[in-house]
CSV table of C-alpha atoms and ligand atoms in Angstrom, one decimal:
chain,number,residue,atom,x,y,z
A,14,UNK,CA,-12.0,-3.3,5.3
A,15,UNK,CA,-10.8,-0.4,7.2
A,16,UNK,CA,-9.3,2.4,4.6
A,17,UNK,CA,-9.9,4.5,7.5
A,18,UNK,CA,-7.5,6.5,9.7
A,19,UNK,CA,-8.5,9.1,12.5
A,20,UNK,CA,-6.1,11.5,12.5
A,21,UNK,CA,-5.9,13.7,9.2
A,22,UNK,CA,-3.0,13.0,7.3
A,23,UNK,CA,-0.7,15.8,5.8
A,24,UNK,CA,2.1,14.4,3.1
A,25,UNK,CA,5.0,15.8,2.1
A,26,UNK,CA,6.4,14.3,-1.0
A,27,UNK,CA,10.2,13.8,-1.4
A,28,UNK,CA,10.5,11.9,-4.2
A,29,UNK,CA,13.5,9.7,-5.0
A,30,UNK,CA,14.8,11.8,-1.4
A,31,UNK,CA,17.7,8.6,0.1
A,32,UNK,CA,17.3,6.4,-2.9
A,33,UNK,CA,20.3,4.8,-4.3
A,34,UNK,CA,19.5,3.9,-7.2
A,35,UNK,CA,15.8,3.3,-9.3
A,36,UNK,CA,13.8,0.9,-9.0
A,37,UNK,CA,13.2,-0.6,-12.5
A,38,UNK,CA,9.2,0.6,-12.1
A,39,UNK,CA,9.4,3.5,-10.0
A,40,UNK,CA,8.6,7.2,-11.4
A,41,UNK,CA,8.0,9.3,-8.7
A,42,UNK,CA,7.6,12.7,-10.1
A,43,UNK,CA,4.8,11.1,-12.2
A,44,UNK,CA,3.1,9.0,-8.9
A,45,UNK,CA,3.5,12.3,-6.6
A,46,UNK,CA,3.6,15.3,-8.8
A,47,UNK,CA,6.6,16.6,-7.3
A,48,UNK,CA,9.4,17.3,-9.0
A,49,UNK,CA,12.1,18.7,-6.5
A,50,UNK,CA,12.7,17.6,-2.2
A,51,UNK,CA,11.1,19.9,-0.1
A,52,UNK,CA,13.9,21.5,2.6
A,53,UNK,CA,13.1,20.7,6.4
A,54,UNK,CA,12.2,24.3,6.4
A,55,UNK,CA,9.7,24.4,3.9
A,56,UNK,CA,8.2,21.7,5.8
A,57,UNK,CA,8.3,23.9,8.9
A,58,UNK,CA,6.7,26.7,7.4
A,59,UNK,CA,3.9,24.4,6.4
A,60,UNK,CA,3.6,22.9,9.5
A,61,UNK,CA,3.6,26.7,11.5
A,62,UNK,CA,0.0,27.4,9.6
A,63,UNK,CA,-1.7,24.0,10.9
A,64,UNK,CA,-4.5,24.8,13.5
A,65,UNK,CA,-4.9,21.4,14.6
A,66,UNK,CA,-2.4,18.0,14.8
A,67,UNK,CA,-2.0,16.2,11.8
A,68,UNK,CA,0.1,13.0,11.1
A,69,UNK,CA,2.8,14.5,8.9
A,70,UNK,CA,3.9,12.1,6.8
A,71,UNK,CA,7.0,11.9,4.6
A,72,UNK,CA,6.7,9.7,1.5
A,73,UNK,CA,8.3,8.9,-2.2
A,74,UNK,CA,11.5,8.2,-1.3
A,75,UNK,CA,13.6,6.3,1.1
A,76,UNK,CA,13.5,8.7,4.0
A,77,UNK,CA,15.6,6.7,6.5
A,78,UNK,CA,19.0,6.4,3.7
A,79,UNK,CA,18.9,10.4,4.0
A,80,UNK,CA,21.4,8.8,6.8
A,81,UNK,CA,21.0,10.5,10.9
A,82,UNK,CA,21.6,14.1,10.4
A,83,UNK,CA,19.1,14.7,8.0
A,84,UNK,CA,16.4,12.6,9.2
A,85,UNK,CA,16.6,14.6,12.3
A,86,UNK,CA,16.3,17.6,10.5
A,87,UNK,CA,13.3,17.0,9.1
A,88,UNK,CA,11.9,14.9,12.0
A,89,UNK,CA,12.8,18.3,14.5
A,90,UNK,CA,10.6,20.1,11.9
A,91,UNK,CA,8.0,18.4,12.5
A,92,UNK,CA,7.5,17.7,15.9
A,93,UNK,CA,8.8,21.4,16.7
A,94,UNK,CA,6.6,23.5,14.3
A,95,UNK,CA,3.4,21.1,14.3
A,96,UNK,CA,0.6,21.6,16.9
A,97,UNK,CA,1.3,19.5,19.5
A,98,UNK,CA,-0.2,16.0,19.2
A,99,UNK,CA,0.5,15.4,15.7
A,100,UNK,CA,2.4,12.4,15.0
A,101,UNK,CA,5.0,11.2,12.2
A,102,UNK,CA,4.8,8.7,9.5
A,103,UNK,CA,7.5,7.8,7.1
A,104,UNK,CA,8.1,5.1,4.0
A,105,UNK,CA,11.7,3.5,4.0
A,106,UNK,CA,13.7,1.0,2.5
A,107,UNK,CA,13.8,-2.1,4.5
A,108,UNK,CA,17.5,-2.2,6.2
A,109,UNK,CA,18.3,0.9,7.5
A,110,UNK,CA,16.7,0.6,10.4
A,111,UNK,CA,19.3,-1.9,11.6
A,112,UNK,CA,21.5,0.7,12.1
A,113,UNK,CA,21.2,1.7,16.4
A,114,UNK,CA,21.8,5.2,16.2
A,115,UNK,CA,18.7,5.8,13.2
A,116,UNK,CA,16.7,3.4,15.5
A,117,UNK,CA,17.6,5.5,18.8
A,118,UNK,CA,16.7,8.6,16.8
A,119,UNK,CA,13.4,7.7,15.6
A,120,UNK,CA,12.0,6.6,19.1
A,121,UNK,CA,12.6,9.6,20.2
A,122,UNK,CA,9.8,11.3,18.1
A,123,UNK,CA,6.2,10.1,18.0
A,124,UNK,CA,6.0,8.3,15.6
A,125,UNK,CA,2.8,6.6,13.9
A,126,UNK,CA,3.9,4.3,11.3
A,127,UNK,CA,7.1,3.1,9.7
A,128,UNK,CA,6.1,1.7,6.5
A,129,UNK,CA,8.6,-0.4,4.8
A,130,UNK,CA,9.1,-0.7,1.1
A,131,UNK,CA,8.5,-4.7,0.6
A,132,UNK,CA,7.2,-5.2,-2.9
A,133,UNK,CA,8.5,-8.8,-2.4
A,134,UNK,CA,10.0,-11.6,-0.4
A,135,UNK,CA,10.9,-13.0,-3.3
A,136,UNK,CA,15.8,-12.6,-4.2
A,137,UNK,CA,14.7,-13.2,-7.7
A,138,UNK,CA,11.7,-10.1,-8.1
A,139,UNK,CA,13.9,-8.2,-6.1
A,140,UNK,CA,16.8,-8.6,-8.2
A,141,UNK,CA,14.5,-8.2,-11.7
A,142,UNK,CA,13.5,-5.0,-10.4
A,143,UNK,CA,17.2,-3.9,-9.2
A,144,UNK,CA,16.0,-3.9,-5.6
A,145,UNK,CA,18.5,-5.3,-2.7
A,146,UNK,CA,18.1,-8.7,-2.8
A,147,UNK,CA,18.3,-10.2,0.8
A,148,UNK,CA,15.5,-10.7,2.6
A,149,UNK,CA,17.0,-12.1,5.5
A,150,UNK,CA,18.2,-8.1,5.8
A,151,UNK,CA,14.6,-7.3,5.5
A,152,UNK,CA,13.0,-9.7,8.0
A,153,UNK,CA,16.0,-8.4,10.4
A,154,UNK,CA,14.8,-4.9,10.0
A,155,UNK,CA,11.6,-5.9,10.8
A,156,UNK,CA,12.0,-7.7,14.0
A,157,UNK,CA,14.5,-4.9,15.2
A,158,UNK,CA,11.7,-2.2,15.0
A,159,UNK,CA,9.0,-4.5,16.2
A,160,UNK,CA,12.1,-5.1,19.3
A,161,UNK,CA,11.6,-1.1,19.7
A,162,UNK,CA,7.9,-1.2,19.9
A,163,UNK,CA,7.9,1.3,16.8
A,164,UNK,CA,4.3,1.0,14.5
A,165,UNK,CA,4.9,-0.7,11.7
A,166,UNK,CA,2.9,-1.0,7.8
A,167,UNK,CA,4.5,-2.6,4.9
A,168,UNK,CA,4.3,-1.3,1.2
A,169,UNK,CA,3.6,-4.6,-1.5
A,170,UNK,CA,3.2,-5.1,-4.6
A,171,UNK,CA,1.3,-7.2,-7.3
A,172,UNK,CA,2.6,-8.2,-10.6
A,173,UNK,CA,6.3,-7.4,-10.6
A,174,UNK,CA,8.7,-9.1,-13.4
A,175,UNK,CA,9.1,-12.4,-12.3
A,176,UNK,CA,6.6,-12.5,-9.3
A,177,UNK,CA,3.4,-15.1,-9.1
A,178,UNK,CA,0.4,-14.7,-7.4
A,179,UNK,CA,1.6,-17.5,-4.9
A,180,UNK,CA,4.5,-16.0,-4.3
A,181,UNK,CA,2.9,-12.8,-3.7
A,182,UNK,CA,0.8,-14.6,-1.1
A,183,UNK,CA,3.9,-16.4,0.7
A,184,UNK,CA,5.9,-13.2,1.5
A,185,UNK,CA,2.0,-12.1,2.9
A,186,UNK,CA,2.1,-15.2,5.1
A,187,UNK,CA,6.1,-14.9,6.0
A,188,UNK,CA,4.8,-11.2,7.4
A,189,UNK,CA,1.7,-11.9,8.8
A,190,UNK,CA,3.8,-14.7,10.8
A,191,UNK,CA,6.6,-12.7,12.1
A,192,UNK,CA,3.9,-9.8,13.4
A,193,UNK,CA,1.5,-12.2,15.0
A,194,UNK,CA,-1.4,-10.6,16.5
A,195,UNK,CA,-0.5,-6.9,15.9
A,196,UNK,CA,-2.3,-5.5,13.2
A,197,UNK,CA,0.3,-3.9,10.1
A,198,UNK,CA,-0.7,-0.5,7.5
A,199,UNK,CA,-0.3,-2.3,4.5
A,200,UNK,CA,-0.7,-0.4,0.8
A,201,UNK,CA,-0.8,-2.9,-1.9
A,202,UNK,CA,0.3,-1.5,-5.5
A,203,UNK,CA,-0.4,-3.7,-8.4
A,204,UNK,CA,2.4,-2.5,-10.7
A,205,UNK,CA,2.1,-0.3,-13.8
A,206,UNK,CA,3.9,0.4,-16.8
A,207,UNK,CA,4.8,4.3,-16.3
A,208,UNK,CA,7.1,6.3,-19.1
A,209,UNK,CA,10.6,6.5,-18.7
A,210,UNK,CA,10.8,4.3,-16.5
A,211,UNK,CA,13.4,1.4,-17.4
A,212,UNK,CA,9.8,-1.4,-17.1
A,213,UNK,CA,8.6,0.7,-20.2
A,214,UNK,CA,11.5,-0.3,-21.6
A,215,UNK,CA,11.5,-4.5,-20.2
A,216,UNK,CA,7.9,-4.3,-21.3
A,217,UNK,CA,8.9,-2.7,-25.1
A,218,UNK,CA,11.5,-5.6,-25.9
A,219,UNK,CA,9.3,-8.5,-24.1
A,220,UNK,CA,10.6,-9.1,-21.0
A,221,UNK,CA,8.1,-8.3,-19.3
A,222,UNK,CA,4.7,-8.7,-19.9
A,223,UNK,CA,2.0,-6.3,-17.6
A,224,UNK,CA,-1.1,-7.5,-15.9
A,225,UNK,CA,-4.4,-6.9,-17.9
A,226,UNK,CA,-7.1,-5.3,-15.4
A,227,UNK,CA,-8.9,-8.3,-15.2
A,228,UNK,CA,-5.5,-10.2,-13.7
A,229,UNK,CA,-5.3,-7.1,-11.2
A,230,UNK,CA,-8.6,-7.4,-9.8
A,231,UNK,CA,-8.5,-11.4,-9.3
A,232,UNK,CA,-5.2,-11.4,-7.9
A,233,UNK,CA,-5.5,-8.0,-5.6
A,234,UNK,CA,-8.6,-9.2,-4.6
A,235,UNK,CA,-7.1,-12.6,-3.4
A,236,UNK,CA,-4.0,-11.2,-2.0
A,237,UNK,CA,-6.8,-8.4,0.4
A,238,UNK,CA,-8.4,-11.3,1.2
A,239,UNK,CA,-5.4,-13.7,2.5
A,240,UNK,CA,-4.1,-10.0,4.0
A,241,UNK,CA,-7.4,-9.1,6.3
A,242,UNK,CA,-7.5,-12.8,7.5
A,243,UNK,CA,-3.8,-12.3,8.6
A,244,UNK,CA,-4.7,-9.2,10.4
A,245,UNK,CA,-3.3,-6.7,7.8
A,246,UNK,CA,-5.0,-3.4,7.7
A,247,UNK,CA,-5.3,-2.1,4.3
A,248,UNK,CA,-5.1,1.6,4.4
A,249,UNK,CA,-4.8,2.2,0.0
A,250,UNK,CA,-5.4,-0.1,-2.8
A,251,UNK,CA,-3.4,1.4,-6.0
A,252,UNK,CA,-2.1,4.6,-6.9
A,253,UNK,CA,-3.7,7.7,-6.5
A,254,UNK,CA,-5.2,9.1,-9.5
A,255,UNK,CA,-4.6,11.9,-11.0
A,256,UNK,CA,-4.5,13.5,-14.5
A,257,UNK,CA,-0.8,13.3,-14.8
A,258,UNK,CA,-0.4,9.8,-13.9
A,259,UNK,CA,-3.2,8.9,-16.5
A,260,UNK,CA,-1.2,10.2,-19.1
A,261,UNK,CA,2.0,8.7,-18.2
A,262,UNK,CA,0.5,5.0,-17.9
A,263,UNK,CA,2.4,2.7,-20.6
A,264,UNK,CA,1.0,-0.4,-19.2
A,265,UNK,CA,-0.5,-2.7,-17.0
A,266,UNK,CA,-3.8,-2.3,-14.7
A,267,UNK,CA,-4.6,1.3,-14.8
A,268,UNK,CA,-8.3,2.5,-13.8
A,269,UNK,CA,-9.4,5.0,-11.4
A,270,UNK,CA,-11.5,2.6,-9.8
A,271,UNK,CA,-8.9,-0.2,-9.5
A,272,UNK,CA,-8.4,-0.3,-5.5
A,273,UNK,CA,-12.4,-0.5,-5.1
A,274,UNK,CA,-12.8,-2.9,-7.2
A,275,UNK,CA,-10.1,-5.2,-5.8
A,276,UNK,CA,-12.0,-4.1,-2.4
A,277,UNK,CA,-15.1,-5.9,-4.1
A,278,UNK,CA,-13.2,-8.7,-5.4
A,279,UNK,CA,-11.8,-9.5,-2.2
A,280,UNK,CA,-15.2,-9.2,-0.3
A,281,UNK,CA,-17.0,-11.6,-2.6
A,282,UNK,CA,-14.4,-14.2,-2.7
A,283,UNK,CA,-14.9,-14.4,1.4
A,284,UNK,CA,-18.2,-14.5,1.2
A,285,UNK,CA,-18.0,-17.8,-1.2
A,286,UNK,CA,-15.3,-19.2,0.5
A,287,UNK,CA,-17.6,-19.1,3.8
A,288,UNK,CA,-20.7,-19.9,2.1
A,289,UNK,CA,-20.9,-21.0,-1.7
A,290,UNK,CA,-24.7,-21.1,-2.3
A,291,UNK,CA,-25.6,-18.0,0.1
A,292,UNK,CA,-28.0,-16.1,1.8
A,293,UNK,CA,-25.4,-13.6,2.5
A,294,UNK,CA,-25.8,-10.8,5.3
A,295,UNK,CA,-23.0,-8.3,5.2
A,296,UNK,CA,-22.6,-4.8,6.9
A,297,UNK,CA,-24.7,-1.7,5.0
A,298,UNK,CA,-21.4,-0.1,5.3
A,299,UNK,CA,-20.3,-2.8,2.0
A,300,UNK,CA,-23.3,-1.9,-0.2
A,301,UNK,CA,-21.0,0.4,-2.5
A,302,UNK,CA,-19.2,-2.8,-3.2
A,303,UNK,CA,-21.9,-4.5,-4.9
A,304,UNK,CA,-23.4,-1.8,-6.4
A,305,UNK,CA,-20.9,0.7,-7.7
A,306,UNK,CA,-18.9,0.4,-11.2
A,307,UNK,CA,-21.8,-1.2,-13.2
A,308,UNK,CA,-22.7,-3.8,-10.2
A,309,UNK,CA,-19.7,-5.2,-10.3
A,310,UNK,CA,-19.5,-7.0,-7.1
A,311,UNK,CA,-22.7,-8.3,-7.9
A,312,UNK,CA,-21.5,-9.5,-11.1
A,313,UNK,CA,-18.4,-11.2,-10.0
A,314,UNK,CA,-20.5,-12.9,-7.3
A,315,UNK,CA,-22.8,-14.2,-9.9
A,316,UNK,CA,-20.0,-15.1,-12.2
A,317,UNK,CA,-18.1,-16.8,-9.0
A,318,UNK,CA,-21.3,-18.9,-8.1
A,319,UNK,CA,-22.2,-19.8,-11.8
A,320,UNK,CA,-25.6,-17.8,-11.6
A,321,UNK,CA,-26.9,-14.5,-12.5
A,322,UNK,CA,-26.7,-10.8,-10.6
A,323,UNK,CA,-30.7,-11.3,-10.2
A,324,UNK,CA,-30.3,-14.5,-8.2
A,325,UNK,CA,-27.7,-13.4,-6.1
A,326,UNK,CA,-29.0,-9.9,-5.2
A,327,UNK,CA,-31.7,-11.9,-4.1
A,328,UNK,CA,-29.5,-13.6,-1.5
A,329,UNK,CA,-27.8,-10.9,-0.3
A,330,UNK,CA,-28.7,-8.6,2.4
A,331,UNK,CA,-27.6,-5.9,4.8
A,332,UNK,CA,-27.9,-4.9,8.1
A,333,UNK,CA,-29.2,-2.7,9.1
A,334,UNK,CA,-31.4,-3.6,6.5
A,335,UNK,CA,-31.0,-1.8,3.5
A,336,UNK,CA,-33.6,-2.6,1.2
A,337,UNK,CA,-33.7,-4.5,-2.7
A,338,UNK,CA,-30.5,-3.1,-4.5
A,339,UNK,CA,-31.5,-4.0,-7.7
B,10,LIG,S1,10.5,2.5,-5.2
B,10,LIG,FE1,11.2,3.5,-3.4
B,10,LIG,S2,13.3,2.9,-3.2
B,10,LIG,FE2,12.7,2.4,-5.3
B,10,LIG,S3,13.3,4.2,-6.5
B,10,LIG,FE3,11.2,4.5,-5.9
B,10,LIG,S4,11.2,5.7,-4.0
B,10,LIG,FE4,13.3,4.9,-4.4
């Protein structure tokens, strides 16, 4: 799976900075520790200390609704106080982008990655988690940066009010079909239950019931797998943890190791969708998967086979070789 990226990545947070309104799950002070927008010339003064380039990167709200003017602000800080060679990445609402002038504007700059904001495909998720609903605007977005040439990622989500695991899968096929070939960033984010937010309250008077960790790991780990055979690249599994969004969880699938162990879930289910019974060879660089959080790659891949963590660990192996792991 490649969570890698080469260039060193510098975020500035600018939480709820475009949005119109709140999505019914979103908290970003509590996902980003930020409370208030940074101005284009604190970002500046940031970017004046950096010795070498950085991808600066501009995430927790919907940067392109801060409409032209502002966008360029903070996209001239950037490219004008970084060293040179750093590039830009932002996260956006799908639909702005239609618009020629933001398009013309953000070509202009170097830009890494556009990541849009597609939890789902699905008009009736959407609407349950007071999103816009079209996603014919969405797919129109899409194609008009991929007519631009501009890098794209996408931003999704697992068990959202209303959503299934199939569905979740479709809009991951609908993607994967309008990029083609060209590999996408894509975050997944299985949803959680954070205060104040108004799914604390959906979840309070039973509308809407969270995914147990168990659900999160079996359905992530299905939805990485359907995304790397697409040609996704996924670049973060889950929030990033911290001690303020522990204590803010209300519900759902929180755990610090949740993106690696929907990593390991994913890896396991291709190796016994390619061969049930094993031997299985896999790259070294995968040995953490089987072998961190209590084995639990190995013990999914015994409880997926219908055997034990002995037996399996006897049919796996690495290369280079890496010796017995158990
Ligand atoms: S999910 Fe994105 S668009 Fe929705 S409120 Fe949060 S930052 Fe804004």
């Amino acid at each position: 799976m490649g969570l890698i990226n080469s260039m060193k990545k510098l975020p500035f947070f600018l939480p709820f900075g475009g949005c119109r309104g709140r999505c019914v799950y979103c908290s970003q002070s509590t996902i980003t520790g930020v409370a208030d927008v940074p101005s284009p010339e604190y970002v500046s003064s940031v970017l004046k200390e950096l010795d070498e380039p950085r991808e600066i990167c501009f995430f927790g709200g919907s940067f392109c609704r801060f409409g032209v003017s502002k966008v360029k602000e903070y996209l001239d800080s950037a490219v004008n106080s970084a060293p040179k060679g750093s590039r830009i990445r932002f996260s956006t609402y799908p639909g702005d982008l239609t618009d020629t002038s933001m398009r013309n504007l953000i070509k202009s700059y170097p830009i890494a990655c556009i990541e849009l904001g597609i939890p789902s495909l699905d008009p009736n998720v959407l609407s349950l988690c007071k999103r816009e609903a079209d996603p014919k605007a969405i797919i129109e977005d899409i194609k008009n940066i991929m007519d631009e040439s501009l890098p794209l990622g996408v931003q999704m989500m697992i068990g959202l009010p209303g959503q299934t695991k199939e569905s979740s899968i479709s809009d991951l096929k609908k993607l994967a079909e309008i990029k083609g070939p060209i590999s996408w960033d894509l975050r997944l984010y299985p949803c959680l239950v954070l205060e104040g937010t108004e799914l604390e309250n959906m979840m309070t008077n039973g509308t809407y019931k969270p995914l147990t960790l168990d659900q999160a790991i079996e359905w992530g780990g299905q939805f990485i797998d359907s995304a790397l055979s697409f040609g996704f690249n996924p670049i973060r599994i889950g929030l990033q943890e911290s001690e303020l969004l522990a204590s803010k969880v209300k519900g759902g699938p929180h755990h610090p190791a949740l993106g690696e162990m929907i990593a390991s879930e994913s890896l396991v289910r291709k190796l016994t969708r390619t061969n049930w019974t094993g031997p299985w060879i896999v790259p070294e660089e995968h040995i953490s998967k089987f072998t961190g959080h209590g084995c639990f790659g190995l013990m999914r891949l015994a409880e997926l086979t219908g055997t034990t963590i002995n037996a399996v660990s006897e049919k796996l192996s690495f290369f280079p070789p890496a010796g017995k792991i158990l």
